[in-house]
Short mmCIF file of C-alpha atoms and ligand atoms in Angstrom, two decimals:
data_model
loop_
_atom_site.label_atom_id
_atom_site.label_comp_id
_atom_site.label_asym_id
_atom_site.label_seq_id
_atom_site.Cartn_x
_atom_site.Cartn_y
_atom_site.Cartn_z
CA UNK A 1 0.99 10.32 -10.71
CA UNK A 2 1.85 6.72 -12.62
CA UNK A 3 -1.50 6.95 -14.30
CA UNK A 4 -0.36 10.44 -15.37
CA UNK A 5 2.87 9.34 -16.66
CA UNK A 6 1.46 6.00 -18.60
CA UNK A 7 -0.78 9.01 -20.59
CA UNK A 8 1.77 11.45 -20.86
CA UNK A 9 3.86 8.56 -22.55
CA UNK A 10 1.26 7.80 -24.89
CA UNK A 11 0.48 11.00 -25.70
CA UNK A 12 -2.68 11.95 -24.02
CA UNK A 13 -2.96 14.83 -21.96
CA UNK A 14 -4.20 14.65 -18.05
CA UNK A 15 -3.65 17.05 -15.40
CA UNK A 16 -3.14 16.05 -11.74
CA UNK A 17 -5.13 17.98 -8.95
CA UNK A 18 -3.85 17.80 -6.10
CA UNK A 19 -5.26 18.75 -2.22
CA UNK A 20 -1.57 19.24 -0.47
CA UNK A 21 1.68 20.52 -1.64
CA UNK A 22 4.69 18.75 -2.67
CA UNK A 23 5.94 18.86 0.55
CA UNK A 24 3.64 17.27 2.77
CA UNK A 25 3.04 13.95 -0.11
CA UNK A 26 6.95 13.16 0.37
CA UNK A 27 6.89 13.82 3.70
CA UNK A 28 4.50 11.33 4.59
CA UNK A 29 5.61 8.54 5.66
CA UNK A 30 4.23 5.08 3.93
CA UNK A 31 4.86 1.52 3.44
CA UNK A 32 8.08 0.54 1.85
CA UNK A 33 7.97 -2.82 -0.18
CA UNK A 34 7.39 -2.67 -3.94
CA UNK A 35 6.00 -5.43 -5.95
CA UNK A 36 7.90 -6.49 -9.48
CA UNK A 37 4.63 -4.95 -11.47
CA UNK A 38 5.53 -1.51 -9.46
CA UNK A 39 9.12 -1.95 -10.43
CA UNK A 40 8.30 -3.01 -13.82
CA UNK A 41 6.07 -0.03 -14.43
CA UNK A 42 9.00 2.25 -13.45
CA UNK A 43 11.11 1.32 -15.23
CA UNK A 44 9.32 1.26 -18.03
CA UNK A 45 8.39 5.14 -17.16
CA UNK A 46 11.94 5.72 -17.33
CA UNK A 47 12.13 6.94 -13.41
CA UNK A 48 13.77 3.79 -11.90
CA UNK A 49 16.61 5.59 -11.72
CA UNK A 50 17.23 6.28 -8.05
CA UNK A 51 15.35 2.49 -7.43
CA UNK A 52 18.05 0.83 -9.41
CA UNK A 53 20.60 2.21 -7.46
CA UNK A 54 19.32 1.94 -4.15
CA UNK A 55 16.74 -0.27 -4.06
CA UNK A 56 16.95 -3.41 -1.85
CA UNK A 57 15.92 -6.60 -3.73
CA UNK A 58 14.63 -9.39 -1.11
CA UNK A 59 14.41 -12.47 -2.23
CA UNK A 60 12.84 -14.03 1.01
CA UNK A 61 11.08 -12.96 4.13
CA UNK A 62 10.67 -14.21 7.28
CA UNK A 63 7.81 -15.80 10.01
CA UNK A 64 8.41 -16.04 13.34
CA UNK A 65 6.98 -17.48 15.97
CA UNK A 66 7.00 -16.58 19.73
CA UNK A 67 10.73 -16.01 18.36
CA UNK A 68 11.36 -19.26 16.22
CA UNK A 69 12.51 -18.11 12.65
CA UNK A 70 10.89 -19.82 9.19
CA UNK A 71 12.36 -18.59 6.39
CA UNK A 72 10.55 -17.85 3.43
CA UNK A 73 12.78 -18.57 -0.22
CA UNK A 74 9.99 -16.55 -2.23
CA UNK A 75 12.42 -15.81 -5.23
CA UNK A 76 13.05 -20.16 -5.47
CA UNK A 77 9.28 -20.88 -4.47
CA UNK A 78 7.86 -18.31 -7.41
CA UNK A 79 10.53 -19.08 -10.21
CA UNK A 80 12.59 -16.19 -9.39
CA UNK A 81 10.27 -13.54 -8.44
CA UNK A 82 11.25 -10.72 -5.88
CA UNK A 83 10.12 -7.71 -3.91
CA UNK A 84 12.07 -4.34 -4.08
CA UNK A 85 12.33 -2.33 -0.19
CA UNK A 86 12.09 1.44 -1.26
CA UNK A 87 9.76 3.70 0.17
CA UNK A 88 6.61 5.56 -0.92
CA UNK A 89 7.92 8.63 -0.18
CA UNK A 90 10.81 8.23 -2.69
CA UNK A 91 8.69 6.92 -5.27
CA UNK A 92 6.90 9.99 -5.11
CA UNK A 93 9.72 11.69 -5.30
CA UNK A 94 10.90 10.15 -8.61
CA UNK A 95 7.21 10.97 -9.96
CA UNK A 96 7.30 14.39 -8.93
CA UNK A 97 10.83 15.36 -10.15
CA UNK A 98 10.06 13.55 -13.37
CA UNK A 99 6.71 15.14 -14.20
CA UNK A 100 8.46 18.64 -13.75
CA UNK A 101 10.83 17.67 -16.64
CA UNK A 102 8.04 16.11 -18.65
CA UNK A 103 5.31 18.60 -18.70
CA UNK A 104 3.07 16.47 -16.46
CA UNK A 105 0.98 19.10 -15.26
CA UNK A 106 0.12 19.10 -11.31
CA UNK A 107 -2.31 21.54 -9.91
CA UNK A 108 -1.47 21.84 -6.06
CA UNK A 109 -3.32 22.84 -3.12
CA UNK A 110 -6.92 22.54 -4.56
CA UNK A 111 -9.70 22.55 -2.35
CA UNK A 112 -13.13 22.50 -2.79
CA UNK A 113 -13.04 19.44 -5.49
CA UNK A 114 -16.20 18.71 -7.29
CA UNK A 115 -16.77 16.22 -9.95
CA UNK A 116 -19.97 16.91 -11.54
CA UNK A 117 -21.86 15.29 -14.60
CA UNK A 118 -19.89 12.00 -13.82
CA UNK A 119 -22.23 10.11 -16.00
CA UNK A 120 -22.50 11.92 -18.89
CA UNK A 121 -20.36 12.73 -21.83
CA UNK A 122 -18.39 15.68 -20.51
CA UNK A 123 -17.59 15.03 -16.84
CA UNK A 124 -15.84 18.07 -15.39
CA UNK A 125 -13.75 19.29 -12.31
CA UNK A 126 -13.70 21.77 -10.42
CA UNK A 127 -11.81 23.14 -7.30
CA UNK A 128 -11.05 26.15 -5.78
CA UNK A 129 -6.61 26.84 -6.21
CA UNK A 130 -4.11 28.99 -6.20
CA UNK A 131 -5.97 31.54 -9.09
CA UNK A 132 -9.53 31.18 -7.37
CA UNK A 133 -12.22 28.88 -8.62
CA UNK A 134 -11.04 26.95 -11.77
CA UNK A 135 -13.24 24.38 -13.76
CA UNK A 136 -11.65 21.52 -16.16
CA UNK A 137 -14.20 19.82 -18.92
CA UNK A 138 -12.54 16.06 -19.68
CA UNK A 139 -13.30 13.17 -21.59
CA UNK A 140 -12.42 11.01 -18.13
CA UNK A 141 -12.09 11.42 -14.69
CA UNK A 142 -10.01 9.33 -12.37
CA UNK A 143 -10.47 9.12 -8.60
CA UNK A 144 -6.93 8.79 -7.28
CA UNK A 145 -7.88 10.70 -4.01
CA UNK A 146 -7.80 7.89 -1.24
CA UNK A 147 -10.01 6.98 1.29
CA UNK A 148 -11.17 10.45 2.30
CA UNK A 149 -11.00 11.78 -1.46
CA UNK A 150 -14.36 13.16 -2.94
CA UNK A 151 -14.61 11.01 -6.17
CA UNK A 152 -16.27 7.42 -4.34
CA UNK A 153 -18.93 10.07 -3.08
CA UNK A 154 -19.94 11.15 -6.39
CA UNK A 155 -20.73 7.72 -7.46
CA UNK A 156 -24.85 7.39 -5.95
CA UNK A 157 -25.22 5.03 -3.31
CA UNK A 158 -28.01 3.09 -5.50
CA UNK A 159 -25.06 1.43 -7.67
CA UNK A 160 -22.25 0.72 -5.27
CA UNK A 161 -21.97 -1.68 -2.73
CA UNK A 162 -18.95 -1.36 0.30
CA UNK A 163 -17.71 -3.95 2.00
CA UNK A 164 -15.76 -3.81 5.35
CA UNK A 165 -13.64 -5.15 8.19
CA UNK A 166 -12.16 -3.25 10.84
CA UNK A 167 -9.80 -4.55 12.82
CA UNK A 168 -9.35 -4.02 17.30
CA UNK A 169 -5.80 -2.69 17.21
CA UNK A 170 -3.46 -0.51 15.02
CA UNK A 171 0.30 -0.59 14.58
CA UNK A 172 2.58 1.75 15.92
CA UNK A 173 5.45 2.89 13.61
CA UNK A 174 8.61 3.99 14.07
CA UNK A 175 11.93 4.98 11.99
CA UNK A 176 15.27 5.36 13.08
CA UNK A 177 18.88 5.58 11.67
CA UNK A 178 19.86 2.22 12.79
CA UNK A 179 21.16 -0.87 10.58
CA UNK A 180 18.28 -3.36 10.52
CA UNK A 181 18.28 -5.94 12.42
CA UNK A 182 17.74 -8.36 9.48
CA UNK A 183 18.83 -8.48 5.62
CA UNK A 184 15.15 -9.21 5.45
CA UNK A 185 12.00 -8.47 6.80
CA UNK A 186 10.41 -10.11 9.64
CA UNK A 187 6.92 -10.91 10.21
CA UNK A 188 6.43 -11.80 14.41
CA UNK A 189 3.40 -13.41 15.93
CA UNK A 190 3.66 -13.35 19.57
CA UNK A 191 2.00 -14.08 21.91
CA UNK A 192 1.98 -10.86 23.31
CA UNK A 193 1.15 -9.12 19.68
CA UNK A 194 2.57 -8.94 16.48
CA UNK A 195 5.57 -7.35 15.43
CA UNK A 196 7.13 -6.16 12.22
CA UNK A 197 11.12 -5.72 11.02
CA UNK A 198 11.28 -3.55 8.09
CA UNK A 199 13.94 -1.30 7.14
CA UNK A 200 14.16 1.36 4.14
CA UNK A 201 17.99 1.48 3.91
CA UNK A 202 21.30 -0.68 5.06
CA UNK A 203 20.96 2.06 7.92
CA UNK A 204 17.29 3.21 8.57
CA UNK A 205 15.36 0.80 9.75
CA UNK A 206 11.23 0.89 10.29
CA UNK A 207 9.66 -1.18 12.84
CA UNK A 208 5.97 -1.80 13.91
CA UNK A 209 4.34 -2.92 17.27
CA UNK A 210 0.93 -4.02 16.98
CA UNK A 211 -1.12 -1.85 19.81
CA UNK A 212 -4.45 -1.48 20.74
CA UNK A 213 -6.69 1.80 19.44
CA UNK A 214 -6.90 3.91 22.44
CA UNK A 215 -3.29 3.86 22.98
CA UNK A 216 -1.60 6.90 23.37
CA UNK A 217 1.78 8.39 21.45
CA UNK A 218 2.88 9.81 24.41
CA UNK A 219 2.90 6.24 26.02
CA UNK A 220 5.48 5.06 24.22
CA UNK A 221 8.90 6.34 24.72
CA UNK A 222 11.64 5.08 22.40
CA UNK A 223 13.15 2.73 25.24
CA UNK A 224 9.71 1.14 25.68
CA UNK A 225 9.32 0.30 22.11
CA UNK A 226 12.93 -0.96 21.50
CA UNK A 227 11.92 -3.22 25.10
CA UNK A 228 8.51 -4.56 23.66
CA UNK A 229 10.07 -4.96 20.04
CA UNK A 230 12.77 -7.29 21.55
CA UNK A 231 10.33 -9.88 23.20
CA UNK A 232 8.40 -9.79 20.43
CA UNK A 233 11.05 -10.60 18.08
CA UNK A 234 12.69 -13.24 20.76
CA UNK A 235 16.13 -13.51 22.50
CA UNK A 236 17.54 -15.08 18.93
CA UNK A 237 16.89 -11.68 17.17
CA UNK A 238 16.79 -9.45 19.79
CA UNK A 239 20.60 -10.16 20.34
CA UNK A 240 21.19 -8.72 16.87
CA UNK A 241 18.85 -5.24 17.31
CA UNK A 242 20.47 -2.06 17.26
CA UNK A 243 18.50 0.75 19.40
CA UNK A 244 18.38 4.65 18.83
CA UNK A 245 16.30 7.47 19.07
CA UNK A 246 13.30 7.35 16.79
CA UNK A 247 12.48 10.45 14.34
CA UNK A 248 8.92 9.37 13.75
CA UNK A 249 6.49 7.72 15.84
CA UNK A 250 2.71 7.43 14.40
CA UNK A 251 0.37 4.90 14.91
CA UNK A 252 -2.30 3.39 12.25
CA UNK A 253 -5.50 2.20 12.29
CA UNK A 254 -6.22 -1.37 10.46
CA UNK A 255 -9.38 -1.75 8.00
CA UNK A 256 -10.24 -4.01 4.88
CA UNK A 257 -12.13 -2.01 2.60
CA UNK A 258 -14.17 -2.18 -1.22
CA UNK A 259 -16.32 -0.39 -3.29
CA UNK A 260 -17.97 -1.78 -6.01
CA UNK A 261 -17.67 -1.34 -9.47
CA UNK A 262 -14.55 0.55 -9.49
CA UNK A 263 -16.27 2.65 -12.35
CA UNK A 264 -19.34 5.15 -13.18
CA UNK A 265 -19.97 6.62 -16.13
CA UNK A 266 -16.86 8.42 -17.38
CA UNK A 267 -15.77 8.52 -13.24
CA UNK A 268 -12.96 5.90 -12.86
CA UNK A 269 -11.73 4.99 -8.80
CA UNK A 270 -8.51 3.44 -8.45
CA UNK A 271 -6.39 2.66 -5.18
CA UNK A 272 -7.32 3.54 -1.94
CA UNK A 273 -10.04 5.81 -3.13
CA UNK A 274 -12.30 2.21 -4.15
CA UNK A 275 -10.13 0.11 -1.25
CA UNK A 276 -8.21 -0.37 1.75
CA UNK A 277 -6.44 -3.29 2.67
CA UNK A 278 -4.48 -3.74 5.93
CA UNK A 279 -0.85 -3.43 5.95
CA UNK A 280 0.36 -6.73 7.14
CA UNK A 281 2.14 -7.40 3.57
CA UNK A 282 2.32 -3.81 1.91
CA UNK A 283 -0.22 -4.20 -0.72
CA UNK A 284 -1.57 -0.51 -0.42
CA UNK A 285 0.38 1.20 -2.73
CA UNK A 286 1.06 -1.97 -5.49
CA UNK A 287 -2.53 -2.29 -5.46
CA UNK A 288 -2.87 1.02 -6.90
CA UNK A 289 -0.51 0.85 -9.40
CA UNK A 290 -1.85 -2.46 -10.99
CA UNK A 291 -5.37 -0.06 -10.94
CA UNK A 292 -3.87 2.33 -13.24
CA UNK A 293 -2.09 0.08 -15.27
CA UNK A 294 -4.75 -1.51 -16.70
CA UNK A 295 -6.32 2.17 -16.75
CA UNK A 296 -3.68 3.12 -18.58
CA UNK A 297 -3.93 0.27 -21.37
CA UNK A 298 -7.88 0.82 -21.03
CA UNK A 299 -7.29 4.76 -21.86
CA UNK A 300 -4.48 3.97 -24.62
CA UNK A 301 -6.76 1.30 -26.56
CA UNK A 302 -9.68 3.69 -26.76
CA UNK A 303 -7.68 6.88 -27.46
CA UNK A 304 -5.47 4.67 -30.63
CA UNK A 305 -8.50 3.08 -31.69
CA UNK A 306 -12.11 4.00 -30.38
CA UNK A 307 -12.50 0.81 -28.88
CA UNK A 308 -14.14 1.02 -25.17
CA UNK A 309 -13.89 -2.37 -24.75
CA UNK A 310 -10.97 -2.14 -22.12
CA UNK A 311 -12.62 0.95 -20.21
CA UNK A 312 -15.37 -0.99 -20.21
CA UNK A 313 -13.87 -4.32 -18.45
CA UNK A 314 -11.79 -1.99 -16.21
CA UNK A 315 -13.85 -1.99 -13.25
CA UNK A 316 -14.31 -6.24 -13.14
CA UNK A 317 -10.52 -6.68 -14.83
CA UNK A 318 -9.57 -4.77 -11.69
CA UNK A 319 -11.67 -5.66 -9.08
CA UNK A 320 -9.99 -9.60 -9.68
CA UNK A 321 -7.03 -8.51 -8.33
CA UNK A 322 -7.86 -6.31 -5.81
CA UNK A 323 -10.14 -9.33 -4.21
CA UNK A 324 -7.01 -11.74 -4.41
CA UNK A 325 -5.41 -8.94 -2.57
CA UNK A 326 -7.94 -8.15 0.38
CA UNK A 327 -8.06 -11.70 0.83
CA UNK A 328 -3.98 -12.24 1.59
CA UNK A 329 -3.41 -9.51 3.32
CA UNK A 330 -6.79 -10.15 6.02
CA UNK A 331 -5.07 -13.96 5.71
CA UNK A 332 -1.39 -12.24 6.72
CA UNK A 333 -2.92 -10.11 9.32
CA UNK A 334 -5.44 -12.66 10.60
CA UNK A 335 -2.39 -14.90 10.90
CA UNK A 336 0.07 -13.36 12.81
CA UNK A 337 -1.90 -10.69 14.85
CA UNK A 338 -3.59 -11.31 18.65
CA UNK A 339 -6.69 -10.53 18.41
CA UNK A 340 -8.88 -9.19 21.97
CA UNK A 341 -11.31 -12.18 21.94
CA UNK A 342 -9.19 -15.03 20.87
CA UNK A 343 -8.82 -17.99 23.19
CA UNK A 344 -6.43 -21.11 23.62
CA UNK A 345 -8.32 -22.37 20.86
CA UNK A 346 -7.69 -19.66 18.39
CA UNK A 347 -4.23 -19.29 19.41
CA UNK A 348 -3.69 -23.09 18.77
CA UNK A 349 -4.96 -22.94 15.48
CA UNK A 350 -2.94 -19.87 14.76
CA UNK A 351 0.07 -21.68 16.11
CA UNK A 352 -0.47 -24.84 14.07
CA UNK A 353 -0.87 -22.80 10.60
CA UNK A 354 2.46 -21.40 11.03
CA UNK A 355 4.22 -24.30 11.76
CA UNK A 356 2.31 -25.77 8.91
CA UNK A 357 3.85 -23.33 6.53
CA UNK A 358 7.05 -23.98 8.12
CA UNK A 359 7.05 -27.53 7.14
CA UNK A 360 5.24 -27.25 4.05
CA UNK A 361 6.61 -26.13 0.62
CA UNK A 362 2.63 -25.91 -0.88
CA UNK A 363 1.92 -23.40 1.88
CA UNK A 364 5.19 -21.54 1.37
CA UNK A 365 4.78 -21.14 -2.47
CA UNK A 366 1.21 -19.75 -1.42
CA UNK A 367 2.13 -17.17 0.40
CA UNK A 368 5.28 -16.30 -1.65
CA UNK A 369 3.12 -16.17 -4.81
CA UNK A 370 0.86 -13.68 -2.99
CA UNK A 371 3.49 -11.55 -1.66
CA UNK A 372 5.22 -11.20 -4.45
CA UNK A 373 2.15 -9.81 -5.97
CA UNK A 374 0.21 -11.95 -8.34
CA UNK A 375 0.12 -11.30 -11.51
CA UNK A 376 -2.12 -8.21 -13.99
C1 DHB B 401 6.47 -2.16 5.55
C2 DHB B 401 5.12 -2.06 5.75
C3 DHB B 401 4.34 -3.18 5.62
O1 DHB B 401 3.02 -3.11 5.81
C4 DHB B 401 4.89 -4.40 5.29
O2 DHB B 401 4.10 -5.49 5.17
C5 DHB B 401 6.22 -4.48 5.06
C6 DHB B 401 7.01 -3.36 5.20
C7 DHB B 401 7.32 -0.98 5.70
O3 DHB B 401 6.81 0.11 6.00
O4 DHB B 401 8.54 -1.11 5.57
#
């Protein structure tokens, strides 16, 4: 949908096929923490709107530690650079309500996607949709269709390479309409698993609970969480946390994830359809929007001026950032997650990085330059 928008803004016309309806894409529930090159790009879409308003700006975060707080200045450690809390779901809501008003066309509830003749001149689509089978020749096509999508298939398995970690244990999620415990977020190793404060309004607050795979929804009642939540976090915090029922409960599996190039022919991948990172930092989503904003520039320069020179850099140009990326957020989740096989040794070492960072403006600036998001 931003890709969409950069080419409806400069003029070039794209259509948007889509699996689900409107419905279920703002009804899922994502992660909530926007990098400056997301806000940027909004804003310069014109659809910041609602985000200026009622965005949260964070200017730190927070580590703990078996419940001892370190505070994280990013905004003094990065020359004044921020993160914005506003969820996914509202973002897509902004995209959605905008394309309606700017002709951005959206084709919803197409099954059946094929991409055929990816590699040569005319590439085309087609799906099966709300007229029957329909068939769309283009000059590009752009994977957008996460993990599970069909475009990473049609690339042949002789030119791309995957790389992969999965991790033992997922995070269980919940919201609720409760004030946050925190003004900012909170990032918990403990001993008994991490945990994770996050909020998506001065009264809705989202929390995680790291948990192991074959746990079980139906385990956790609301009263359980709120009791595991509040050793994790320690006495300190725990004093502060406001309890009440949950409205959504889900739990997520953890993987690192790339295919390489990010490009085939005239078949372009961008976000989670060419990678996955792991939560721990809420890269997903940013990640994808610095893909398609250097697809958009890449699509702009050839359409003004014939020149493929950006299309053709896309897939390395890319690929940079989306490295630096994987890398932070296995570092954040390697960090301050308990992993099944780790001994006193591990947890020693784990222990001593943390306190390292907590004494150590280098290490802070580190992880404050990554979290803010580094630059396009
Ligand atoms: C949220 C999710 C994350 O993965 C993260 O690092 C921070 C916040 C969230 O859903 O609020």
């Amino acid at each position: 949908m931003f890709l969409a928008h950069l080419l409806n803004q400069a003029g070039i016309e794209a259509v948007v096929v889509e699996r689900k309806d409107r419905e279920y894409v703002e009804g899922r529930v994502r992660a909530g923490v926007l990098e400056q090159v997301t806000v940027d790009l909004m804003r310069r879409l014109s659809i910041s709107g609602r985000l200026d308003e009622i965005g949260l700006v964070h200017t730190g975060t927070n580590l703990s530690l078996d419940g001892r707080m370190i505070h994280i200045d990013m905004a003094s450690l990065t020359g004044g650079s921020t993160v914005t809390v506003y969820g996914q779901q509202e973002v897509m809501k902004d995209l959605f309500d905008a394309a309606e008003k700017r002709d951005v066309r959206v084709v919803w509830n197409a099954s059946d996607v094929t991409i055929q003749d990816a590699d040569s001149a005319r590439p085309n689509l087609a799906w099966h949709g709300e007229n029957g089978a329909e068939r769309l020749e283009c000059d590009f096509i752009v994977g957008c269709d996460g993990f599970h999508g069909v475009s990473r298939s049609a690339i042949p398995p002789r030119v791309q390479k995957t790389f992969e970690r999965v991790y033992p244990f997922g995070w269980l999620g919940i919201l609720a309409d409760v004030p946050p415990v925190d003004h900012e977020l909170i990032y918990a190793n403990h001993e008994r698993g991490f945990a994770l404060a996050s909020m998506r309004s001065p009264t809705r607050s989202r929390y995680y609970l790291q948990c192991g795979l074959d746990e079980e929804l139906a385990d956790w009642s609301d009263e359980r969480f709120w009791d595991e939540l509040a050793i994790r976090l320690g006495p300190d915090v725990a004093a502060r946390l406001t309890r009440g029922p949950s409205f959504e409960k889900s739990i997520a599996p953890l993987r690192s994830f790339v295919s390489e190039p990010m490009r085939w022919g005239r078949l372009f991948l961008a976000g989670d359809a060419a990678h996955i990172v792991p939560p721990t930092g809420a890269k997903g989503m940013n990640l994808a929007v610095s893909d398609v904003t250097m697809l958009g520039e890449a699509f702009e320069e050839f359409y003004r001026s014939g020149s493929t020179s950006g299309i053709d850099g896309y897939s390395s140009r890319a690929l940079a950032r989306v490295w630096k990326a994987e890398r932070f957020s296995w570092w954040f989740t390697s960090l301050t997650h308990r992993f099944p096989n780790m001994d006193g040794f591990d947890r020693r070492i784990q222990m001593a990085e943390i306190d390292y960072i907590s004494g150590s403006a280098a290490a802070q600036r580190a992880l404050a330059e990554n979290y803010v998001g580094l630059p396009l």
